[in-house]
Amino acid sequence: MAALWRRRSRWWLELGLCRTGRALSSGESEYDLIVIGGGSGGLACAKEASQFGKKVAVLDYVEPSPKGTKWGLGGTCVNVGCIPKKLMHQAALLGSSLKDAQRYGWNISRPVHHDWSTMAKAIQNHVKSLNWGHRVQLQDKKVKYFNLKGSFLDENTIRGLAKGGKEILLRAKNVVLATGGRPKYPTNVAGAWEHGITSDDIFWLKKSPGKTLVVGASYVSLECAGFLTGLGLDTTVMMRSIPLRGFDQQMAILVTDYMENYGTRFLKKCSPMKVKKTDNGRLRVTWKYLDSGKEKSDEFDTVMWAVGRTPDTKPLNLDATGVKINAETGKIIVDAKEATLVPHIYAIGDITEGRPELTPTAIAAGKLLARRLFGQSEELMDYNSVPTTVFTPLEYGCVGLSEEEAVKRFGLDSIEVYHAFYKPLEFTVAERDATQCYMKMVCLRETEGRILGLHFLGPNAGEVIQGFALGIKCGATYSQMMKTIGIHPTCAEEVTKLHITKRSGLDPTVTGC
Ligand code: FAD
Ligand code: NDP
C-alpha cells in the first residue's frame, strides 16, 4: 500500500499538478532546497546550490498588477525594475544627446519626435529574451522550475498553487524565501487604485502615458519622472517631504534642482487627496498644500504612484511556521546568516528587514547563502559600503556614508569633506548647464583620512562610482586617493584631485583643464 502511495505521489509530482487534490512528494522527491521567488536573489541562490549537486526547485509566480500587467521569470529587476528602467533612461539620454549633437555639427532635421510604442516594444522584447534566458539557465543547471505560487503548509511542506487553482505539495529540507515586494497604493486617496498605475505598469504600456503625475520622491519616482521628462512628456512630481530620504540631502537637492531645470515640474510639500476620471477620459487630481492647507487640482493623462513597496510575505502563510516578521514593515527578520527563527528556513533580498533593496545585494546574499548551506563556506554577506546609483537625468552615484550620517557617527570635528563643482568636458561645446555637477568625499580627519563616503553627481555616475567602491571597501584613505593618477580628460579624474575642504569656505569650483 505504502509503495503504491509512493508511486502515485511520484507520478503526480512528475506530472507537475494534482488533478483531484493535493499530492505529497515521497521521500525520494524531497528537495534539498526549495526557493520561493524566482527574482534576483532566488535565482542566484538556486543556481549556486545546484552547483553542489543538490536537488533544487524554484517556485516563481507573478500576480498581475491591479491594472492586469503581468510578466515572466526573473523578478522585479528584469521585468519591472532595473532593466526596463535603465533602458528608458537611456532612451531619454539619447534625446539630450541629439540636442548636443547639433552643437557638434550633426545636421538633424527638426522636429525630432520620440515614438513611445517603438521604444516600449523593443524594451519589452529584450525583457522577454531575458525571461527565456533564465528558464534555459535553470534547465542547464538542473534546477526544477515551477510556475506556481508558493506557501507553507508546515515548516517543511510547500504548497504550490497554479493559475487555474490546481496545486501540488513539495517537501524541502531547506527553504529560501525570496519573494521580493510590490508597489504600494496610497490608502487615503479616493480613486487611487481605480485610476492610478505603478512601476509595475509603466514599462509595459503600449502607448505613451502622456501628461503624467508621479507621486513620491524616492528612487522610483525620480527615475521614472526623469525619463518621462527626457522623452518629452509633460511630467510633474508630487512630494510631501524631502527627496531621496536616506541619501545625502545636499546631493538629493542638487538632483531635483537639475530635474527642475531639465523640465520636470515639482509640487513640493503637497499631498494627493483624490483622483477622478473626467468626461473626456482624463484624470483630475486634487491635492493639498501641507503648509497652507489650500487645495488645488489639475488634469493628467496618467497618475503613477511611487509611494514605496510592500514585501510579498502575506501569501506565504508564515503562520504555519515560526518565521517572524516585523509587524510594521511586513519584512522577514533574519540574522547575519540570512536565517529566520526556524533553523532550515532562510530569507534574502527585498523581503528581509534592514537590507538594501538592490539587485546586486540580493544576488550576492543568495550565492553566499547557498555556499554556506551546501559548500562548507562560512562567509557572510557584508552589507557595508554597498554602492548605488540613482538614474535620474543627471545621475547620482554614491558609496559609503552620507555627510549627515558621518557627522552623526563621528562628530563634526572628526570629519573632513572635500568637494568640487566641476564641468564635464562634453558639456562645454554642447553648452549644457553644469550647475549641479558636483562631487564630495567624506573622510575621517585623522592623519591618513580614511574615506567614509563618496558622492558623485554627473554623467555615468554608476560607472564612475563602481571602481572607487573597491578602493573604499579596501579602506582607502584621502592620501591614497591623492596619489592615484587620474585619467584625463574624464569626470572621474576630478575625484583624484579633490583638495578644497568645506571647512575652508573656499570656492570649490574647478577651474582650468
Ligand atoms: P524580486 O526580484 O522582486 O523577485 C521576487 C519574485 O518572487 C517575483 O518574481 C515574484 O513574482 C515572485 N513571488 C512573490 N511571491 C511569490 C510566491 N508566493 N510564490 C512564488 N513566487 C512568488 N535595483 C538595483 O540594484 N538597480 C536598479 O537600477 C534598480 N532599479 C529599480 C527600479 C524599479 C522601478 C524598482 C521597483 C526596483 C529597482 N531596483 C533596482 C530594485 C531591485 O529590482 C530589487 O532590489 C530586486 O529585484 C530584489 O530582488 P529579490 O530577489 O529580493 O525579489
Ligand atoms: P521608498 O520607500 O524609498 O520611497 C517612497 C516615497 O514615497 C518617499 O518619497 C515617500 O515620502 C513617498 N510616499 C510614501 N507614502 C506616500 C503618500 N501616501 N503620499 C505621498 N508620498 C508618499 O520607495 P521606492 O519605491 O522609491 O524605492 C524602493 C526601493 O527600491 C529603494 O529603497 C531602492 O533600494 C530600490 N530601487 C533602487 C533603484 C536603483 O538602484 N537605482 C531604483 C529604484 C528603486 P516620505 O519620504 O515623506 O515618506
Coordinates of C-alpha atoms and ligand atoms in Angstrom, one line a residue:
M1 CA 0.0 0.0 0.0
A2 CA 2.8 2.4 1.0
A3 CA 4.7 1.5 -2.2
L4 CA 1.6 2.2 -4.3
W5 CA 1.2 5.6 -2.5
R6 CA 4.8 6.5 -3.2
R7 CA 4.5 5.5 -6.8
R8 CA 1.3 7.6 -7.2
S9 CA 2.9 10.6 -5.4
R10 CA 5.8 10.5 -7.7
W11 CA 3.6 10.3 -10.8
W12 CA 1.6 13.3 -9.5
L13 CA 4.8 15.3 -9.0
E14 CA 6.3 14.4 -12.3
L15 CA 3.0 15.4 -13.9
G16 CA 3.5 18.7 -12.1
L17 CA 0.0 19.1 -11.0
C18 CA -2.6 17.2 -9.0
R19 CA -6.0 16.8 -10.7
T20 CA -8.1 15.7 -7.7
G21 CA -6.4 17.0 -4.6
R22 CA -3.0 17.5 -3.0
A23 CA -0.1 15.3 -3.9
L24 CA 2.6 15.0 -1.2
S25 CA 6.0 14.2 -2.6
S26 CA 7.5 10.9 -1.5
G27 CA 10.8 10.7 0.4
E28 CA 12.8 10.4 -2.9
S29 CA 11.2 13.5 -4.2
E30 CA 12.2 15.6 -1.3
Y31 CA 14.3 18.6 -2.3
D32 CA 17.5 19.7 -0.6
L33 CA 16.4 23.2 -1.3
I34 CA 13.2 24.9 -2.4
V35 CA 13.4 28.6 -3.3
I36 CA 10.2 30.6 -3.3
G37 CA 10.6 33.5 -5.6
G38 CA 12.5 33.5 -8.9
G39 CA 13.9 37.0 -8.9
S40 CA 17.4 38.4 -8.4
G41 CA 18.1 36.7 -5.1
G42 CA 16.1 33.5 -5.5
L43 CA 17.6 32.5 -8.9
A44 CA 21.1 33.2 -7.8
C45 CA 20.7 31.1 -4.7
A46 CA 19.1 28.2 -6.6
K47 CA 21.7 28.1 -9.4
E48 CA 24.6 28.2 -6.9
A49 CA 23.0 25.4 -4.8
S50 CA 22.7 23.2 -7.8
Q51 CA 26.5 23.5 -8.5
F52 CA 26.9 21.4 -5.3
G53 CA 24.9 18.6 -6.8
K54 CA 21.9 19.4 -4.7
K55 CA 18.3 18.7 -5.7
V56 CA 16.9 22.2 -6.1
A57 CA 13.5 23.7 -7.1
V58 CA 12.4 27.3 -7.7
L59 CA 8.8 28.4 -7.5
D60 CA 8.0 31.7 -9.2
Y61 CA 4.6 33.2 -9.8
V62 CA 3.7 36.7 -10.8
E63 CA 0.4 38.0 -9.5
P64 CA -0.8 40.5 -12.2
S65 CA -0.8 44.2 -11.1
P66 CA -4.3 45.7 -10.3
K67 CA -4.2 47.0 -13.9
G68 CA -3.6 43.5 -15.2
T69 CA 0.1 43.8 -16.2
K70 CA 2.0 40.6 -15.9
W71 CA 5.4 39.3 -16.9
G72 CA 7.7 36.3 -16.9
L73 CA 10.5 34.7 -14.9
G74 CA 13.3 36.9 -13.4
G75 CA 11.6 39.1 -10.8
T76 CA 11.3 42.8 -10.3
C77 CA 14.7 43.8 -11.7
V78 CA 14.4 42.1 -15.0
N79 CA 10.7 42.8 -15.7
V80 CA 9.6 46.0 -13.9
G81 CA 12.8 47.4 -12.4
C82 CA 16.4 48.0 -13.2
I83 CA 16.4 46.7 -16.7
P84 CA 13.5 48.4 -18.4
K85 CA 14.1 51.5 -16.2
K86 CA 17.8 51.8 -17.4
L87 CA 16.8 51.3 -21.0
M88 CA 14.1 54.0 -20.8
H89 CA 16.6 56.2 -19.1
Q90 CA 19.0 55.5 -22.0
A91 CA 16.2 56.5 -24.4
A92 CA 15.8 59.8 -22.6
L93 CA 19.6 60.4 -22.6
L94 CA 19.7 59.9 -26.3
G95 CA 17.2 62.7 -26.7
S96 CA 19.6 65.0 -24.8
S97 CA 22.5 63.7 -27.0
L98 CA 20.5 64.6 -30.1
K99 CA 20.4 68.2 -28.9
D100 CA 24.1 68.2 -28.1
A101 CA 24.9 66.6 -31.5
Q102 CA 23.8 69.7 -33.3
R103 CA 26.4 71.8 -31.5
Y104 CA 28.9 69.2 -32.5
G105 CA 28.0 69.7 -36.2
W106 CA 25.4 66.9 -36.8
N107 CA 22.7 68.1 -39.1
I108 CA 19.5 66.7 -37.5
S109 CA 16.3 67.7 -39.3
R110 CA 13.6 69.0 -37.0
P111 CA 11.2 68.5 -35.4
V112 CA 12.7 65.4 -33.7
H113 CA 10.0 63.1 -32.5
H114 CA 10.1 60.2 -30.0
D115 CA 7.8 57.2 -30.5
W116 CA 6.9 55.5 -27.2
S117 CA 5.5 52.3 -28.8
T118 CA 8.7 51.7 -30.8
M119 CA 10.8 52.1 -27.6
A120 CA 8.4 50.1 -25.5
K121 CA 8.2 47.2 -27.9
A122 CA 12.0 47.0 -28.3
I123 CA 12.5 47.0 -24.5
Q124 CA 9.7 44.6 -23.8
N125 CA 11.2 42.2 -26.4
H126 CA 14.6 42.4 -24.7
V127 CA 12.9 41.7 -21.3
K128 CA 11.1 38.6 -22.8
S129 CA 14.5 37.4 -24.1
L130 CA 15.8 37.6 -20.5
N131 CA 12.8 35.7 -19.2
W132 CA 13.6 32.9 -21.7
G133 CA 17.3 33.1 -20.8
H134 CA 16.5 32.5 -17.1
R135 CA 14.4 29.4 -17.9
V136 CA 17.2 28.0 -20.1
Q137 CA 19.8 28.6 -17.3
L138 CA 17.6 26.8 -14.7
Q139 CA 17.3 23.9 -17.1
D140 CA 21.0 23.8 -17.8
K141 CA 21.8 23.8 -14.1
K142 CA 19.1 21.1 -13.5
V143 CA 17.1 23.3 -11.2
K144 CA 13.4 22.4 -11.4
Y145 CA 11.2 25.4 -12.2
F146 CA 7.6 25.5 -11.1
N147 CA 5.4 28.4 -12.3
L148 CA 3.4 28.1 -9.0
K149 CA 2.6 30.4 -6.1
G150 CA 4.3 29.0 -3.0
S151 CA 3.1 29.0 0.6
F152 CA 3.8 26.9 3.7
L153 CA 1.6 24.1 4.7
D154 CA 4.0 23.3 7.5
E155 CA 7.7 24.1 8.1
N156 CA 8.9 21.5 5.5
T157 CA 5.9 21.3 3.2
I158 CA 5.4 23.9 0.4
R159 CA 2.0 24.2 -1.3
G160 CA 2.4 25.3 -4.9
L161 CA -0.8 26.8 -6.5
A162 CA -1.1 27.1 -10.2
K163 CA -3.1 29.8 -12.1
G164 CA -6.1 27.5 -12.6
G165 CA -6.3 26.6 -8.9
K166 CA -4.6 23.2 -9.2
E167 CA -1.9 22.5 -6.5
I168 CA 1.0 20.3 -5.6
L169 CA 2.8 19.7 -2.4
L170 CA 6.6 19.6 -2.2
R171 CA 8.8 18.6 0.7
A172 CA 12.0 20.5 1.4
K173 CA 15.0 20.1 3.8
N174 CA 15.8 23.8 3.4
V175 CA 13.6 26.7 2.2
V176 CA 14.8 30.1 1.0
L177 CA 12.2 32.9 0.8
A178 CA 12.9 35.5 -1.9
T179 CA 9.6 36.8 -2.9
G180 CA 10.6 40.5 -3.1
G181 CA 8.0 43.2 -3.0
R182 CA 5.3 45.0 -4.9
P183 CA 4.4 48.7 -5.2
K184 CA 2.0 50.2 -2.7
Y185 CA -1.1 52.2 -3.4
P186 CA -2.0 55.0 -1.1
T187 CA -4.9 54.0 1.1
N188 CA -6.2 57.5 1.8
V189 CA -6.6 58.8 -1.7
A190 CA -10.0 58.3 -3.3
G191 CA -9.7 56.8 -6.8
A192 CA -6.0 55.9 -6.3
W193 CA -6.5 52.2 -7.0
E194 CA -9.0 52.6 -9.9
H195 CA -7.2 55.3 -11.8
G196 CA -3.6 55.1 -10.9
I197 CA -0.7 52.9 -12.2
T198 CA 2.6 52.0 -10.6
S199 CA 6.1 51.0 -11.7
D200 CA 4.6 47.5 -12.3
D201 CA 2.7 49.0 -15.3
I202 CA 4.7 51.9 -16.7
F203 CA 7.3 49.8 -18.5
W204 CA 4.6 47.6 -20.2
L205 CA 2.5 50.5 -21.5
K206 CA 2.0 50.1 -25.3
K207 CA 1.0 53.7 -25.7
S208 CA 2.7 56.9 -24.3
P209 CA 1.4 57.8 -20.8
G210 CA 1.1 61.4 -21.9
K211 CA 1.0 64.2 -19.3
T212 CA 1.9 62.3 -16.1
L213 CA 1.8 63.0 -12.4
V214 CA 4.3 60.9 -10.4
V215 CA 3.6 60.8 -6.7
G216 CA 6.5 60.2 -4.3
A217 CA 10.1 61.5 -4.1
S218 CA 12.3 58.5 -3.9
Y219 CA 14.4 56.4 -6.3
V220 CA 11.4 55.0 -8.3
S221 CA 9.6 58.3 -8.5
L222 CA 12.5 60.5 -9.6
E223 CA 14.0 57.9 -12.0
C224 CA 10.6 57.5 -13.8
A225 CA 9.8 61.2 -13.8
G226 CA 13.3 61.8 -15.2
F227 CA 13.0 59.5 -18.2
L228 CA 9.4 60.7 -18.9
T229 CA 10.6 64.3 -19.0
G230 CA 13.5 63.3 -21.2
L231 CA 11.2 61.6 -23.6
G232 CA 9.4 64.9 -24.0
L233 CA 6.4 64.3 -21.8
D234 CA 4.8 66.9 -19.5
T235 CA 5.8 65.4 -16.1
T236 CA 5.1 66.5 -12.6
V237 CA 6.5 65.1 -9.3
M238 CA 4.4 65.5 -6.2
M239 CA 6.4 65.2 -3.0
R240 CA 5.2 65.5 0.5
S241 CA 8.5 65.9 2.3
I242 CA 12.2 65.5 1.2
P243 CA 13.6 63.9 -1.9
L244 CA 15.6 60.7 -1.7
R245 CA 15.1 60.0 2.0
G246 CA 18.2 58.2 3.4
F247 CA 20.6 59.7 0.9
D248 CA 22.9 62.7 1.4
Q249 CA 20.5 65.6 1.3
Q250 CA 22.8 68.1 -0.3
M251 CA 23.2 65.7 -3.2
A252 CA 19.4 64.9 -3.3
I253 CA 18.5 68.6 -3.6
L254 CA 21.0 69.0 -6.4
V255 CA 19.3 66.0 -8.2
T256 CA 15.9 67.7 -8.0
D257 CA 17.3 71.1 -8.9
Y258 CA 18.8 69.6 -12.1
M259 CA 15.5 67.9 -12.9
E260 CA 13.6 71.2 -12.4
N261 CA 16.0 72.9 -14.9
Y262 CA 15.5 69.9 -17.2
G263 CA 11.8 70.5 -17.3
T264 CA 10.3 68.3 -14.6
R265 CA 7.7 70.2 -12.6
F266 CA 7.7 69.7 -8.8
L267 CA 4.7 70.2 -6.5
K268 CA 6.5 70.4 -3.1
K269 CA 5.0 69.8 0.3
C270 CA 1.8 68.5 -1.3
S271 CA -0.3 65.5 -0.6
P272 CA -2.8 64.0 -3.1
M273 CA -6.5 63.8 -2.0
K274 CA -8.5 62.3 -4.8
V275 CA -8.4 61.2 -8.4
K276 CA -11.5 61.4 -10.6
K277 CA -12.0 60.4 -14.2
T278 CA -13.3 63.3 -16.3
D279 CA -15.9 63.1 -19.1
N280 CA -13.1 63.4 -21.6
G281 CA -11.3 60.4 -20.1
R282 CA -8.5 62.3 -18.4
L283 CA -7.7 62.2 -14.7
R284 CA -8.5 65.2 -12.4
V285 CA -6.2 65.1 -9.4
T286 CA -6.9 67.2 -6.3
W287 CA -4.1 67.8 -3.8
K288 CA -3.5 69.8 -0.7
Y289 CA -0.6 72.1 0.1
L290 CA 0.6 70.8 3.5
D291 CA 1.8 74.3 4.8
S292 CA -1.3 76.3 3.9
G293 CA -4.0 73.6 3.7
K294 CA -5.0 75.1 0.3
E295 CA -6.4 72.7 -2.3
K296 CA -5.7 72.7 -6.0
S297 CA -6.4 70.4 -8.9
D298 CA -5.2 69.7 -12.4
E299 CA -5.8 67.2 -15.2
F300 CA -3.4 64.5 -16.2
D301 CA -3.4 61.5 -18.6
T302 CA -1.6 59.2 -16.2
V303 CA -1.1 59.2 -12.4
M304 CA 1.7 56.9 -11.2
W305 CA 2.1 56.0 -7.6
A306 CA 5.7 55.7 -6.4
V307 CA 5.0 55.7 -2.7
G308 CA 7.1 52.7 -1.6
R309 CA 6.9 49.0 -1.8
T310 CA 5.3 46.2 0.3
P311 CA 7.2 43.0 0.9
D312 CA 5.4 40.0 -0.6
T313 CA 5.2 38.0 2.7
K314 CA 1.4 37.7 3.3
P315 CA 0.6 34.9 0.7
L316 CA 3.5 32.7 2.2
N317 CA 1.3 31.7 5.2
L318 CA 4.2 32.2 7.5
D319 CA 1.9 31.5 10.4
A320 CA 2.3 27.8 9.6
T321 CA 6.0 28.2 10.6
G322 CA 7.8 30.0 13.3
V323 CA 9.2 32.7 10.9
K324 CA 8.9 36.2 12.4
I325 CA 8.2 39.4 10.6
N326 CA 8.4 43.0 11.6
A327 CA 4.8 43.9 12.2
E328 CA 5.3 47.4 11.0
T329 CA 7.2 46.8 7.7
G330 CA 6.0 43.2 7.0
K331 CA 9.6 42.2 6.3
I332 CA 11.1 39.0 7.5
I333 CA 13.6 39.2 10.4
V334 CA 16.8 37.4 9.7
D335 CA 20.3 37.2 11.3
A336 CA 23.7 37.7 9.7
K337 CA 23.4 34.2 8.1
E338 CA 20.1 35.2 6.5
A339 CA 18.5 32.7 8.9
T340 CA 14.9 33.1 10.2
L341 CA 14.0 31.8 13.7
V342 CA 13.2 28.4 12.0
P343 CA 16.5 26.6 11.6
H344 CA 16.1 25.4 8.0
I345 CA 14.2 28.5 6.6
Y346 CA 16.1 31.5 5.3
A347 CA 15.2 34.7 3.6
I348 CA 17.1 37.0 1.2
G349 CA 16.6 40.2 -0.8
D350 CA 13.8 42.8 -0.6
I351 CA 11.6 40.8 1.8
T352 CA 14.3 40.9 4.5
E353 CA 14.3 43.5 7.3
G354 CA 17.1 46.1 7.2
R355 CA 18.7 45.1 3.9
P356 CA 19.3 47.4 0.9
E357 CA 16.6 46.8 -1.8
L358 CA 19.1 46.3 -4.6
T359 CA 19.7 43.6 -7.1
P360 CA 23.4 43.0 -6.6
T361 CA 22.9 42.6 -2.8
A362 CA 20.1 40.1 -3.3
I363 CA 22.3 38.1 -5.7
A364 CA 25.4 38.2 -3.5
A365 CA 23.3 37.2 -0.4
G366 CA 21.7 34.3 -2.4
K367 CA 25.0 32.9 -3.6
L368 CA 26.8 33.2 -0.3
L369 CA 23.8 31.5 1.5
A370 CA 23.9 28.5 -1.0
R371 CA 27.7 28.2 -0.4
R372 CA 27.1 28.2 3.4
L373 CA 24.3 25.7 3.2
F374 CA 26.0 23.2 0.8
G375 CA 29.6 24.3 0.2
Q376 CA 31.1 24.3 3.7
S377 CA 31.6 28.0 3.4
E378 CA 31.2 30.3 6.4
E379 CA 31.4 33.6 4.5
L380 CA 28.7 36.1 5.4
M381 CA 27.3 38.8 3.2
D382 CA 28.8 42.2 4.0
Y383 CA 26.2 44.9 3.6
N384 CA 28.6 47.7 4.4
S385 CA 29.8 50.1 1.7
V386 CA 27.2 49.0 -0.9
P387 CA 27.5 51.4 -3.9
T388 CA 24.3 52.5 -5.7
T389 CA 23.2 54.9 -8.4
V390 CA 20.0 56.9 -8.9
F391 CA 19.5 57.0 -12.6
T392 CA 18.0 60.5 -12.8
P393 CA 18.7 62.8 -15.8
L394 CA 21.9 63.8 -14.0
E395 CA 22.9 60.5 -12.4
Y396 CA 23.8 60.4 -8.7
G397 CA 26.2 57.6 -7.6
C398 CA 27.4 57.0 -4.1
V399 CA 29.1 54.6 -1.8
G400 CA 29.5 54.7 2.0
L401 CA 28.2 57.3 4.4
S402 CA 26.3 60.5 3.7
E403 CA 27.7 63.6 5.2
E404 CA 24.9 63.7 7.7
E405 CA 25.5 60.1 8.8
A406 CA 29.2 60.6 9.1
V407 CA 28.7 63.7 11.3
K408 CA 26.2 61.7 13.4
R409 CA 28.6 58.8 13.9
F410 CA 31.9 60.6 14.3
G411 CA 31.1 64.2 15.1
L412 CA 31.6 67.3 13.0
D413 CA 35.1 67.9 14.3
S414 CA 36.2 64.4 13.3
I415 CA 35.3 64.5 9.6
E416 CA 36.7 66.4 6.6
V417 CA 34.6 66.9 3.5
Y418 CA 36.5 67.6 0.2
H419 CA 34.3 68.9 -2.6
A420 CA 34.2 70.3 -6.1
F421 CA 31.8 71.8 -8.6
Y422 CA 33.2 70.7 -12.0
K423 CA 32.2 70.9 -15.7
P424 CA 32.2 67.7 -17.7
L425 CA 34.3 68.4 -20.9
E426 CA 31.4 67.1 -23.0
F427 CA 29.1 69.8 -21.6
T428 CA 31.3 72.7 -22.9
V429 CA 30.8 72.5 -26.7
A430 CA 27.2 71.4 -26.1
E431 CA 26.7 74.5 -23.9
R432 CA 25.0 72.4 -21.3
D433 CA 24.4 73.8 -17.9
A434 CA 26.7 72.1 -15.3
T435 CA 25.5 74.0 -12.2
Q436 CA 24.7 70.7 -10.4
C437 CA 27.8 68.7 -11.5
Y438 CA 29.2 68.2 -8.0
M439 CA 31.2 65.7 -6.0
K440 CA 32.2 65.3 -2.4
M441 CA 34.4 62.9 -0.5
V442 CA 33.7 62.5 3.2
C443 CA 36.8 61.5 5.2
L444 CA 37.9 60.9 8.7
R445 CA 40.1 63.8 9.8
E446 CA 42.8 61.6 11.4
T447 CA 46.2 61.6 9.7
E448 CA 45.6 59.3 6.8
G449 CA 42.0 60.4 6.4
R450 CA 40.1 57.1 5.8
I451 CA 37.3 57.7 3.2
L452 CA 33.9 57.2 4.7
G453 CA 31.7 58.2 1.7
L454 CA 32.0 59.3 -1.9
H455 CA 29.2 61.1 -3.7
F456 CA 29.2 61.9 -7.4
L457 CA 26.6 63.8 -9.4
G458 CA 27.2 63.8 -13.2
P459 CA 27.2 61.7 -16.3
N460 CA 27.7 57.9 -16.0
A461 CA 27.7 58.1 -12.2
G462 CA 27.3 54.3 -11.8
E463 CA 30.4 53.7 -14.0
V464 CA 32.4 56.3 -12.0
I465 CA 31.4 55.0 -8.6
Q466 CA 31.8 51.3 -9.2
G467 CA 35.6 51.3 -9.3
F468 CA 36.0 53.7 -6.4
A469 CA 33.8 51.4 -4.4
L470 CA 36.5 48.8 -4.5
G471 CA 39.0 51.2 -3.0
I472 CA 36.6 52.3 -0.3
K473 CA 35.8 48.6 0.5
C474 CA 39.6 48.1 0.9
G475 CA 39.8 51.0 3.4
A476 CA 41.2 53.6 1.0
T477 CA 42.4 56.9 2.5
Y478 CA 42.4 60.5 1.3
S479 CA 46.2 60.4 0.9
Q480 CA 46.0 57.3 -1.2
M481 CA 43.3 58.9 -3.4
M482 CA 45.6 61.9 -3.9
K483 CA 48.4 59.6 -5.0
T484 CA 46.0 58.0 -7.6
I485 CA 46.7 59.2 -11.1
G486 CA 43.6 60.5 -12.9
I487 CA 42.6 59.5 -16.4
H488 CA 42.4 62.7 -18.5
P489 CA 40.0 64.1 -19.6
T490 CA 37.3 62.4 -17.6
C491 CA 34.8 63.4 -14.9
A492 CA 36.1 60.7 -12.6
E493 CA 39.6 62.2 -12.5
E494 CA 38.2 65.1 -10.6
V495 CA 37.8 62.7 -7.6
T496 CA 41.6 62.2 -7.5
K497 CA 42.1 66.0 -7.4
L498 CA 39.7 67.0 -4.6
H499 CA 41.5 69.4 -2.4
I500 CA 39.1 72.1 -1.2
T501 CA 37.5 71.3 2.1
K502 CA 34.1 72.5 3.1
R503 CA 35.6 73.8 6.4
S504 CA 37.9 76.2 4.5
G505 CA 34.9 78.0 2.9
L506 CA 37.0 78.4 -0.3
D507 CA 35.2 78.3 -3.7
P508 CA 35.1 74.7 -4.7
T509 CA 34.6 75.4 -8.5
V510 CA 37.1 73.6 -10.6
T511 CA 38.9 76.0 -12.9
G512 CA 41.2 75.2 -15.8
C513 CA 41.7 71.9 -17.5
Ligands
FAD1 P1 12.3 40.1 -6.8 O1 13.3 40.4 -7.9 O2 11.2 41.0 -6.6 O3 11.7 38.6 -7.1 C1 10.7 38.0 -6.3 C2 9.9 37.1 -7.2 O4 9.1 36.2 -6.4 C3 9.0 37.7 -8.2 O5 9.1 37.1 -9.5 C4 7.6 37.5 -7.6 O6 6.6 37.5 -8.6 C5 7.8 36.1 -7.0 N1 6.9 35.8 -5.9 C6 6.3 36.6 -5.0 N2 5.5 35.8 -4.2 C7 5.6 34.5 -4.6 C8 5.1 33.3 -4.1 N3 4.3 33.3 -3.1 N4 5.4 32.2 -4.8 C9 6.1 32.2 -5.9 N5 6.7 33.3 -6.4 C10 6.5 34.5 -5.7 N6 18.0 47.7 -8.0 C11 19.2 47.9 -8.5 O7 20.2 47.3 -8.0 N7 19.4 48.8 -9.5 C12 18.4 49.4 -10.1 O8 18.6 50.2 -11.0 C13 17.1 49.2 -9.7 N8 16.1 49.8 -10.2 C14 14.8 49.5 -9.8 C15 13.7 50.2 -10.4 C16 12.5 49.9 -10.0 C17 11.3 50.6 -10.7 C18 12.2 49.0 -8.9 C19 10.8 48.8 -8.5 C20 13.3 48.4 -8.3 C21 14.6 48.6 -8.7 N9 15.7 48.0 -8.1 C22 16.9 48.3 -8.6 C23 15.5 47.1 -7.0 C24 15.6 45.6 -7.5 O9 14.7 45.4 -8.5 C25 15.2 44.7 -6.3 O10 16.0 45.0 -5.2 C26 15.5 43.2 -6.6 O11 14.7 42.8 -7.8 C27 15.1 42.4 -5.4 O12 15.3 41.0 -5.7 P2 14.5 39.9 -4.9 O13 15.1 38.6 -5.3 O14 14.5 40.2 -3.5 O15 13.0 39.9 -5.4
NDP2 P1 10.7 54.4 -0.9 O1 10.1 53.7 0.2 O2 12.2 54.6 -0.9 O3 10.1 55.9 -1.1 C1 8.7 56.1 -1.1 C2 8.5 57.6 -1.4 O4 7.1 57.8 -1.5 C3 9.0 58.6 -0.4 O5 9.4 59.7 -1.1 C4 7.8 58.8 0.5 O6 7.8 60.1 1.1 C5 6.7 58.8 -0.6 N1 5.4 58.5 0.0 C6 5.0 57.4 0.7 N2 3.7 57.4 1.0 C7 3.2 58.5 0.4 C8 1.9 59.0 0.3 N3 0.8 58.4 0.9 N4 1.7 60.2 -0.4 C9 2.7 60.8 -1.0 N5 4.0 60.3 -0.9 C10 4.2 59.2 -0.3 O7 10.3 53.6 -2.2 P2 10.7 53.5 -3.7 O8 9.6 52.7 -4.3 O9 11.1 54.7 -4.4 O10 12.0 52.5 -3.7 C11 12.0 51.2 -3.1 C12 13.4 50.6 -3.1 O11 13.7 50.1 -4.4 C13 14.5 51.6 -2.8 O12 14.8 51.7 -1.5 C14 15.7 51.1 -3.6 O13 16.5 50.3 -2.8 C15 15.1 50.2 -4.7 N6 15.3 50.9 -6.0 C16 16.6 51.0 -6.5 C17 16.9 51.8 -7.6 C18 18.3 51.9 -8.1 O14 19.2 51.2 -7.6 N7 18.6 52.8 -9.0 C19 15.8 52.4 -8.4 C20 14.5 52.2 -7.8 C21 14.3 51.5 -6.7 P3 8.4 60.3 2.6 O15 9.9 60.4 2.4 O16 7.8 61.5 3.1 O17 8.0 59.1 3.4

